[in-house]
PDB file of C-alpha atoms in Angstrom:
ATOM      1  CA  MET A   1       7.777  25.923  -1.371  1.00  0.00           C
ATOM      2  CA  LYS A   2      11.049  26.365   0.021  1.00  0.00           C
ATOM      3  CA  LYS A   3       9.539  25.515   3.573  1.00  0.00           C
ATOM      4  CA  ILE A   4       8.019  22.397   1.821  1.00  0.00           C
ATOM      5  CA  ARG A   5      11.439  21.440  -0.144  1.00  0.00           C
ATOM      6  CA  ALA A   6      13.596  21.992   3.108  1.00  0.00           C
ATOM      7  CA  PHE A   7      10.975  19.770   5.254  1.00  0.00           C
ATOM      8  CA  PHE A   8      11.326  16.706   2.595  1.00  0.00           C
ATOM      9  CA  GLU A   9      15.095  17.141   2.108  1.00  0.00           C
ATOM     10  CA  ASN A  10      16.279  15.051   4.777  1.00  0.00           C
ATOM     11  CA  VAL A  11      13.495  12.361   4.146  1.00  0.00           C
ATOM     12  CA  ARG A  12      14.639   9.051   2.865  1.00  0.00           C
ATOM     13  CA  PRO A  13      12.798   7.866  -0.336  1.00  0.00           C
ATOM     14  CA  ILE A  14      11.928   4.658   1.203  1.00  0.00           C
ATOM     15  CA  TYR A  15       9.567   6.294   3.639  1.00  0.00           C
ATOM     16  CA  LEU A  16       7.987   8.342   1.124  1.00  0.00           C
ATOM     17  CA  ILE A  17       7.456   5.202  -0.787  1.00  0.00           C
ATOM     18  CA  LEU A  18       6.325   3.270   2.252  1.00  0.00           C
ATOM     19  CA  PHE A  19       3.689   6.082   2.839  1.00  0.00           C
ATOM     20  CA  LEU A  20       2.107   5.848  -0.823  1.00  0.00           C
ATOM     21  CA  PHE A  21       2.273   2.166  -0.694  1.00  0.00           C
ATOM     22  CA  GLY A  22       0.016   2.333   2.218  1.00  0.00           C
ATOM     23  CA  ILE A  23      -2.400   4.443   0.151  1.00  0.00           C
ATOM     24  CA  LEU A  24      -2.231   2.206  -2.794  1.00  0.00           C
ATOM     25  CA  PHE A  25      -3.106  -0.786  -0.518  1.00  0.00           C
ATOM     26  CA  ILE A  26      -6.333   0.970   0.702  1.00  0.00           C
ATOM     27  CA  VAL A  27      -7.115   1.910  -2.588  1.00  0.00           C
ATOM     28  CA  MET A  28      -6.365  -1.757  -4.228  1.00  0.00           C
ATOM     29  CA  GLY A  29      -8.833  -3.189  -1.695  1.00  0.00           C
ATOM     30  CA  ALA A  30     -11.576  -0.658  -2.907  1.00  0.00           C
ATOM     31  CA  VAL A  31     -11.209  -1.253  -6.112  1.00  0.00           C
ATOM     32  CA  ILE A  32     -11.244  -5.017  -5.634  1.00  0.00           C
ATOM     33  CA  SER A  33     -14.456  -4.797  -3.433  1.00  0.00           C
ATOM     34  CA  LEU A  34     -16.629  -2.062  -4.477  1.00  0.00           C
ATOM     35  CA  PRO A  35     -17.726  -2.723  -7.953  1.00  0.00           C
ATOM     36  CA  SER A  36     -18.685  -6.171  -6.875  1.00  0.00           C
ATOM     37  CA  ILE A  37     -20.811  -4.967  -3.618  1.00  0.00           C
ATOM     38  CA  ASN A  38     -22.331  -2.777  -5.804  1.00  0.00           C
ATOM     39  CA  GLU A  39     -23.326  -5.533  -8.362  1.00  0.00           C
ATOM     40  CA  ASN A  40     -24.402  -7.420  -5.242  1.00  0.00           C
ATOM     41  CA  TYR A  41     -26.920  -4.802  -4.502  1.00  0.00           C
ATOM     42  CA  LYS A  42     -28.306  -4.896  -7.994  1.00  0.00           C
ATOM     43  CA  LEU A  43     -28.739  -8.813  -7.784  1.00  0.00           C
ATOM     44  CA  ASP A  44     -30.592  -8.051  -4.424  1.00  0.00           C
ATOM     45  CA  LYS A  45     -33.205  -5.986  -6.200  1.00  0.00           C
ATOM     46  CA  ILE A  46     -33.305  -8.650  -8.919  1.00  0.00           C
ATOM     47  CA  ALA A  47     -34.185 -11.134  -6.030  1.00  0.00           C
ATOM     48  CA  LYS A  48     -36.808  -9.197  -4.690  1.00  0.00           C
ATOM     49  CA  ASN A  49     -38.654  -7.837  -7.787  1.00  0.00           C
ATOM     50  CA  GLY A  50     -37.793 -10.556 -10.478  1.00  0.00           C
ATOM     51  CA  THR A  51     -40.012 -13.173 -12.046  1.00  0.00           C
ATOM     52  CA  ALA A  52     -39.753 -16.661 -10.274  1.00  0.00           C
ATOM     53  CA  ALA A  53     -38.553 -19.458 -12.188  1.00  0.00           C
ATOM     54  CA  VAL A  54     -36.432 -22.795 -11.685  1.00  0.00           C
ATOM     55  CA  ALA A  55     -33.062 -23.379 -12.690  1.00  0.00           C
ATOM     56  CA  TYR A  56     -31.696 -26.753 -14.228  1.00  0.00           C
ATOM     57  CA  ASN A  57     -28.587 -28.248 -15.761  1.00  0.00           C
ATOM     58  CA  LEU A  58     -26.652 -26.275 -12.967  1.00  0.00           C
ATOM     59  CA  GLN A  59     -22.966 -26.400 -13.232  1.00  0.00           C
ATOM     60  CA  LYS A  60     -20.287 -25.316 -10.757  1.00  0.00           C
ATOM     61  CA  ARG A  61     -17.785 -22.418 -11.821  1.00  0.00           C
ATOM     62  CA  GLU A  62     -14.883 -20.809  -9.658  1.00  0.00           C
ATOM     63  CA  SER A  63     -15.410 -17.236  -9.168  1.00  0.00           C
ATOM     64  CA  GLY A  64     -11.611 -16.774  -8.662  1.00  0.00           C
ATOM     65  CA  LEU A  65     -12.281 -15.182  -5.195  1.00  0.00           C
ATOM     66  CA  THR A  66     -10.681 -16.496  -2.023  1.00  0.00           C
ATOM     67  CA  VAL A  67     -10.855 -14.815   1.398  1.00  0.00           C
ATOM     68  CA  ASN A  68      -9.053 -16.509   4.532  1.00  0.00           C
ATOM     69  CA  ASP A  69      -8.425 -19.502   2.541  1.00  0.00           C
ATOM     70  CA  VAL A  70     -12.226 -19.822   1.559  1.00  0.00           C
ATOM     71  CA  GLU A  71     -12.913 -20.257  -2.014  1.00  0.00           C
ATOM     72  CA  TYR A  72     -16.103 -18.936  -3.642  1.00  0.00           C
ATOM     73  CA  TYR A  73     -18.206 -20.161  -6.416  1.00  0.00           C
ATOM     74  CA  TYR A  74     -21.115 -19.492  -8.576  1.00  0.00           C
ATOM     75  CA  LEU A  75     -23.538 -21.703 -10.759  1.00  0.00           C
ATOM     76  CA  VAL A  76     -24.442 -21.317 -14.422  1.00  0.00           C
ATOM     77  CA  PHE A  77     -27.606 -22.929 -15.541  1.00  0.00           C
ATOM     78  CA  ASP A  78     -30.554 -22.896 -18.076  1.00  0.00           C
ATOM     79  CA  TYR A  79     -34.208 -21.617 -17.602  1.00  0.00           C
ATOM     80  CA  ASP A  80     -37.308 -21.028 -18.987  1.00  0.00           C
ATOM     81  CA  ALA A  81     -38.613 -17.639 -19.575  1.00  0.00           C
ATOM     82  CA  GLY A  82     -42.020 -17.804 -21.058  1.00  0.00           C
ATOM     83  CA  LEU A  83     -41.652 -19.816 -24.292  1.00  0.00           C
ATOM     84  CA  ARG A  84     -37.740 -19.385 -24.521  1.00  0.00           C
ATOM     85  CA  THR A  85     -35.107 -21.366 -22.699  1.00  0.00           C
ATOM     86  CA  LYS A  86     -32.297 -18.794 -21.481  1.00  0.00           C
ATOM     87  CA  SER A  87     -29.073 -19.177 -19.737  1.00  0.00           C
ATOM     88  CA  GLY A  88     -28.322 -17.483 -16.548  1.00  0.00           C
ATOM     89  CA  LYS A  89     -25.935 -17.491 -13.586  1.00  0.00           C
ATOM     90  CA  THR A  90     -25.801 -17.031  -9.693  1.00  0.00           C
ATOM     91  CA  SER A  91     -23.983 -14.919  -7.352  1.00  0.00           C
ATOM     92  CA  SER A  92     -20.525 -15.816  -6.303  1.00  0.00           C
ATOM     93  CA  SER A  93     -21.406 -16.181  -2.868  1.00  0.00           C
ATOM     94  CA  PHE A  94     -21.270 -20.123  -2.541  1.00  0.00           C
ATOM     95  CA  THR A  95     -18.824 -22.252  -0.760  1.00  0.00           C
ATOM     96  CA  GLU A  96     -17.671 -25.286  -2.554  1.00  0.00           C
ATOM     97  CA  GLU A  97     -19.651 -27.438  -0.319  1.00  0.00           C
ATOM     98  CA  GLU A  98     -22.909 -25.537  -0.916  1.00  0.00           C
ATOM     99  CA  ALA A  99     -22.334 -25.023  -4.570  1.00  0.00           C
ATOM    100  CA  ASP A 100     -22.047 -29.197  -4.833  1.00  0.00           C
ATOM    101  CA  GLU A 101     -25.104 -29.617  -2.771  1.00  0.00           C
ATOM    102  CA  ILE A 102     -27.063 -27.483  -5.373  1.00  0.00           C
ATOM    103  CA  VAL A 103     -26.017 -29.140  -8.404  1.00  0.00           C
ATOM    104  CA  ARG A 104     -26.556 -32.504  -6.589  1.00  0.00           C
ATOM    105  CA  ALA A 105     -30.197 -31.392  -5.986  1.00  0.00           C
ATOM    106  CA  GLY A 106     -30.521 -30.771  -9.710  1.00  0.00           C
ATOM    107  CA  SER A 107     -32.659 -27.552  -9.474  1.00  0.00           C
ATOM    108  CA  LEU A 108     -32.747 -24.085  -8.100  1.00  0.00           C
ATOM    109  CA  ASN A 109     -35.385 -21.537  -7.700  1.00  0.00           C
ATOM    110  CA  ILE A 110     -34.231 -18.228  -9.150  1.00  0.00           C
ATOM    111  CA  ARG A 111     -35.357 -14.871  -9.934  1.00  0.00           C
ATOM    112  CA  TYR A 112     -34.741 -13.086 -13.428  1.00  0.00           C
ATOM    113  CA  THR A 113     -35.245  -9.803 -15.027  1.00  0.00           C
ATOM    114  CA  TYR A 114     -33.756  -8.052 -18.076  1.00  0.00           C
ATOM    115  CA  GLU A 115     -30.732  -7.211 -16.001  1.00  0.00           C
ATOM    116  CA  GLY A 116     -29.841 -10.879 -15.253  1.00  0.00           C
ATOM    117  CA  THR A 117     -30.568 -13.672 -12.934  1.00  0.00           C
ATOM    118  CA  VAL A 118     -29.909 -14.617  -9.238  1.00  0.00           C
ATOM    119  CA  GLU A 119     -30.783 -17.560  -6.802  1.00  0.00           C
ATOM    120  CA  GLU A 120     -34.441 -16.754  -5.004  1.00  0.00           C
ATOM    121  CA  ASN A 121     -32.812 -16.693  -1.530  1.00  0.00           C
ATOM    122  CA  PHE A 122     -29.958 -14.237  -2.794  1.00  0.00           C
ATOM    123  CA  ASP A 123     -28.477 -12.795   0.823  1.00  0.00           C
ATOM    124  CA  VAL A 124     -26.572  -9.544   0.024  1.00  0.00           C
ATOM    125  CA  LYS A 125     -25.167  -9.366   3.451  1.00  0.00           C
ATOM    126  CA  LYS A 126     -23.673 -12.813   3.133  1.00  0.00           C
ATOM    127  CA  ALA A 127     -22.485 -11.928  -0.412  1.00  0.00           C
ATOM    128  CA  ASN A 128     -20.958  -8.758   0.588  1.00  0.00           C
ATOM    129  CA  LYS A 129     -19.130 -10.382   3.582  1.00  0.00           C
ATOM    130  CA  PRO A 130     -16.190 -11.368   1.666  1.00  0.00           C
ATOM    131  CA  PHE A 131     -15.325  -8.163   0.131  1.00  0.00           C
ATOM    132  CA  ALA A 132     -15.906  -6.433   3.308  1.00  0.00           C
ATOM    133  CA  VAL A 133     -13.299  -8.569   4.896  1.00  0.00           C
ATOM    134  CA  ILE A 134     -10.935  -7.587   1.995  1.00  0.00           C
ATOM    135  CA  ILE A 135     -11.687  -3.960   2.677  1.00  0.00           C
ATOM    136  CA  ILE A 136     -11.195  -4.269   6.410  1.00  0.00           C
ATOM    137  CA  ILE A 137      -7.713  -6.167   5.778  1.00  0.00           C
ATOM    138  CA  CYS A 138      -6.448  -3.858   3.140  1.00  0.00           C
ATOM    139  CA  GLY A 139      -7.744  -0.683   5.128  1.00  0.00           C
ATOM    140  CA  GLY A 140      -6.161  -2.079   8.403  1.00  0.00           C
ATOM    141  CA  VAL A 141      -3.043  -3.220   6.553  1.00  0.00           C
ATOM    142  CA  GLY A 142      -2.780  -0.062   4.560  1.00  0.00           C
ATOM    143  CA  CYS A 143      -3.350   2.128   7.562  1.00  0.00           C
ATOM    144  CA  ALA A 144      -0.664   0.707   9.553  1.00  0.00           C
ATOM    145  CA  ILE A 145       1.877   1.264   6.758  1.00  0.00           C
ATOM    146  CA  ILE A 146       0.700   4.748   6.131  1.00  0.00           C
ATOM    147  CA  VAL A 147       1.315   5.313   9.997  1.00  0.00           C
ATOM    148  CA  ILE A 148       4.649   3.824   9.943  1.00  0.00           C
ATOM    149  CA  GLY A 149       5.764   5.909   6.765  1.00  0.00           C
ATOM    150  CA  LEU A 150       4.503   8.953   8.308  1.00  0.00           C
ATOM    151  CA  VAL A 151       5.971   8.334  11.625  1.00  0.00           C
ATOM    152  CA  LYS A 152       9.292   7.896   9.718  1.00  0.00           C
ATOM    153  CA  ILE A 153       8.851  10.955   7.729  1.00  0.00           C
ATOM    154  CA  ILE A 154       8.212  13.049  10.328  1.00  0.00           C
ATOM    155  CA  LEU A 155      11.155  11.891  12.617  1.00  0.00           C
ATOM    156  CA  SER A 156      13.404  12.108   9.655  1.00  0.00           C
ATOM    157  CA  ALA A 157      12.381  15.672   8.773  1.00  0.00           C
ATOM    158  CA  LYS A 158      12.498  16.498  12.332  1.00  0.00           C
ATOM    159  CA  SER A 159      16.088  15.595  12.693  1.00  0.00           C
ATOM    160  CA  GLY A 160      16.965  17.606   9.593  1.00  0.00           C
ATOM    161  CA  ILE A 161      15.112  20.521  11.071  1.00  0.00           C
ATOM    162  CA  ASN A 162      17.095  20.134  14.516  1.00  0.00           C
ATOM    163  CA  VAL A 163      20.328  20.310  12.576  1.00  0.00           C
ATOM    164  CA  ALA A 164      19.403  23.280  10.743  1.00  0.00           C
ATOM    165  CA  ARG A 165      17.760  24.990  13.830  1.00  0.00           C
ATOM    166  CA  HIS A 166      20.242  24.112  16.581  1.00  0.00           C
ATOM    167  CA  GLY A 167      23.177  22.542  15.240  1.00  0.00           C
ATOM    168  CA  VAL A 168      26.691  23.272  15.959  1.00  0.00           C
ATOM    169  CA  GLU A 169      29.311  23.958  13.161  1.00  0.00           C
ATOM    170  CA  THR A 170      32.777  22.282  13.492  1.00  0.00           C
ATOM    171  CA  ARG A 171      35.170  20.368  11.154  1.00  0.00           C
ATOM    172  CA  ALA A 172      34.786  16.751  10.467  1.00  0.00           C
ATOM    173  CA  TYR A 173      37.434  14.159   9.274  1.00  0.00           C
ATOM    174  CA  ASP A 174      37.401  10.461   8.179  1.00  0.00           C
ATOM    175  CA  VAL A 175      34.414  11.215   5.843  1.00  0.00           C
ATOM    176  CA  SER A 176      33.306   8.381   3.709  1.00  0.00           C
ATOM    177  CA  TYR A 177      29.944   7.223   2.332  1.00  0.00           C
ATOM    178  CA  LYS A 178      28.083   3.778   2.426  1.00  0.00           C
ATOM    179  CA  LEU A 179      25.242   2.406   0.479  1.00  0.00           C
ATOM    180  CA  SER A 180      22.094   2.703   2.329  1.00  0.00           C
ATOM    181  CA  GLU A 181      19.235   1.916   0.244  1.00  0.00           C
ATOM    182  CA  THR A 182      18.111   1.237  -3.501  1.00  0.00           C
ATOM    183  CA  VAL A 183      14.938   2.611  -4.884  1.00  0.00           C
ATOM    184  CA  ASN A 184      13.908   2.034  -8.492  1.00  0.00           C
ATOM    185  CA  ASP A 185      17.235   0.729  -9.530  1.00  0.00           C
ATOM    186  CA  VAL A 186      18.873   4.037  -7.868  1.00  0.00           C
ATOM    187  CA  LYS A 187      21.253   3.618  -5.287  1.00  0.00           C
ATOM    188  CA  TYR A 188      21.523   5.974  -2.386  1.00  0.00           C
ATOM    189  CA  TYR A 189      24.160   6.621   0.131  1.00  0.00           C
ATOM    190  CA  ARG A 190      24.702   7.938   3.388  1.00  0.00           C
ATOM    191  CA  LEU A 191      27.768   9.874   4.526  1.00  0.00           C
ATOM    192  CA  TYR A 192      29.718   8.909   7.622  1.00  0.00           C
ATOM    193  CA  ALA A 193      32.243  11.163   9.740  1.00  0.00           C
ATOM    194  CA  SER A 194      34.210  11.544  12.852  1.00  0.00           C
ATOM    195  CA  TYR A 195      34.026  14.883  14.736  1.00  0.00           C
ATOM    196  CA  THR A 196      34.612  16.326  18.316  1.00  0.00           C
ATOM    197  CA  ASN A 197      31.558  17.475  20.168  1.00  0.00           C
ATOM    198  CA  GLN A 198      31.170  20.545  22.519  1.00  0.00           C
ATOM    199  CA  ARG A 199      32.315  18.741  25.245  1.00  0.00           C
ATOM    200  CA  GLY A 200      35.094  17.490  23.791  1.00  0.00           C
ATOM    201  CA  GLU A 201      34.153  14.125  22.889  1.00  0.00           C
ATOM    202  CA  TYR A 202      34.866  11.820  20.002  1.00  0.00           C
ATOM    203  CA  THR A 203      31.783  11.446  17.940  1.00  0.00           C
ATOM    204  CA  GLU A 204      30.890   9.160  14.892  1.00  0.00           C
ATOM    205  CA  GLY A 205      27.943  10.532  13.234  1.00  0.00           C
ATOM    206  CA  LYS A 206      26.154  10.108  10.039  1.00  0.00           C
ATOM    207  CA  THR A 207      23.623  12.371   7.595  1.00  0.00           C
ATOM    208  CA  GLN A 208      19.757  11.973   7.438  1.00  0.00           C
ATOM    209  CA  LYS A 209      19.924  12.896   3.986  1.00  0.00           C
ATOM    210  CA  LEU A 210      20.675  10.435   1.344  1.00  0.00           C
ATOM    211  CA  TYR A 211      22.912  10.952  -1.599  1.00  0.00           C
ATOM    212  CA  THR A 212      23.548   9.564  -5.257  1.00  0.00           C
ATOM    213  CA  ILE A 213      27.005   8.220  -5.881  1.00  0.00           C
ATOM    214  CA  GLU A 214      27.908  11.182  -7.760  1.00  0.00           C
ATOM    215  CA  GLN A 215      26.823  13.475  -4.843  1.00  0.00           C
ATOM    216  CA  ALA A 216      28.433  11.240  -2.526  1.00  0.00           C
ATOM    217  CA  GLU A 217      31.890  11.221  -4.276  1.00  0.00           C
ATOM    218  CA  GLU A 218      31.792  14.842  -4.702  1.00  0.00           C
ATOM    219  CA  LEU A 219      31.338  15.474  -1.008  1.00  0.00           C
ATOM    220  CA  VAL A 220      33.909  13.194   0.249  1.00  0.00           C
ATOM    221  CA  LYS A 221      36.628  14.835  -1.580  1.00  0.00           C
ATOM    222  CA  ASN A 222      36.996  17.241   0.969  1.00  0.00           C
ATOM    223  CA  LYS A 223      38.175  15.021   4.071  1.00  0.00           C
ATOM    224  CA  ASN A 224      37.727  18.116   6.645  1.00  0.00           C
ATOM    225  CA  PRO A 225      34.646  19.644   5.359  1.00  0.00           C
ATOM    226  CA  LEU A 226      32.498  21.947   7.670  1.00  0.00           C
ATOM    227  CA  ILE A 227      29.588  20.336   9.144  1.00  0.00           C
ATOM    228  CA  LYS A 228      26.625  21.224  11.378  1.00  0.00           C
ATOM    229  CA  TYR A 229      25.957  18.365  13.955  1.00  0.00           C
ATOM    230  CA  TYR A 230      23.007  17.688  16.355  1.00  0.00           C
ATOM    231  CA  GLY A 231      23.831  14.817  18.291  1.00  0.00           C
ATOM    232  CA  GLU A 232      24.972  12.186  15.899  1.00  0.00           C
ATOM    233  CA  VAL A 233      23.352  13.412  12.874  1.00  0.00           C
ATOM    234  CA  PHE A 234      25.010  16.257  10.714  1.00  0.00           C
ATOM    235  CA  GLU A 235      24.856  18.063   7.540  1.00  0.00           C
ATOM    236  CA  ILE A 236      27.621  19.166   5.237  1.00  0.00           C
ATOM    237  CA  VAL A 237      27.638  22.939   5.296  1.00  0.00           C
ATOM    238  CA  PRO A 238      28.480  24.651   1.664  1.00  0.00           C
ATOM    239  CA  GLU A 239      31.711  26.600   2.117  1.00  0.00           C
ATOM    240  CA  LYS A 240      32.134  29.918   0.490  1.00  0.00           C
ATOM    241  CA  GLU A 241      35.011  30.687  -1.588  1.00  0.00           C
ATOM    242  CA  GLY A 242      38.155  31.903   0.400  1.00  0.00           C
ATOM    243  CA  ASP A 243      36.896  29.911   3.628  1.00  0.00           C
TER     244      ASP A 243
END
């Protein structure tokens, strides 16, 4: 548990949020698409096994689905089932032009069962294509965000590990802090300091770890704190009483 805590200690919150957002993006695409894909397979069974009928009183309705700037529609209608007149609807797989053409024709061959209705020539592949596009787009964007977040997390954690394992202790001066980022209305600050490295060169460094304003203000009270640096990244080293 301590190793895990140490690994994430220097990781900026924004990188963790970025990683989680990528996962959320993929999940969002699945949540939007999979129920509709499953419903289309049910409609495919109705188209193959249902009773034939002719729909009339056709009207176009917006489905609310838009993919690559293409809006999709479905049609509502009446049809005769034995001695009864019932209402039904098609799949949401028609472009506006296709829907208008069917409405102008005035009738449409359909299939129906107790589970619902669908156009007789229902094409499940065509109906699922927009949702497959959504999954591909959300999956691709989500994976890209996850990779970026993961790389940032690993590099941030590695930087902290390098300081812990290979860093050199020295005294810093001119310690200050600056706002780095804001996450969920909480402001996080990065510490900046000057110090002389092993080659006697004047170096300006910063912490990989971020701090709240209370933590930052407390740490900069000591203008010459003991630090451990690795290149231009450093960490404040807690000093024992009497040092």
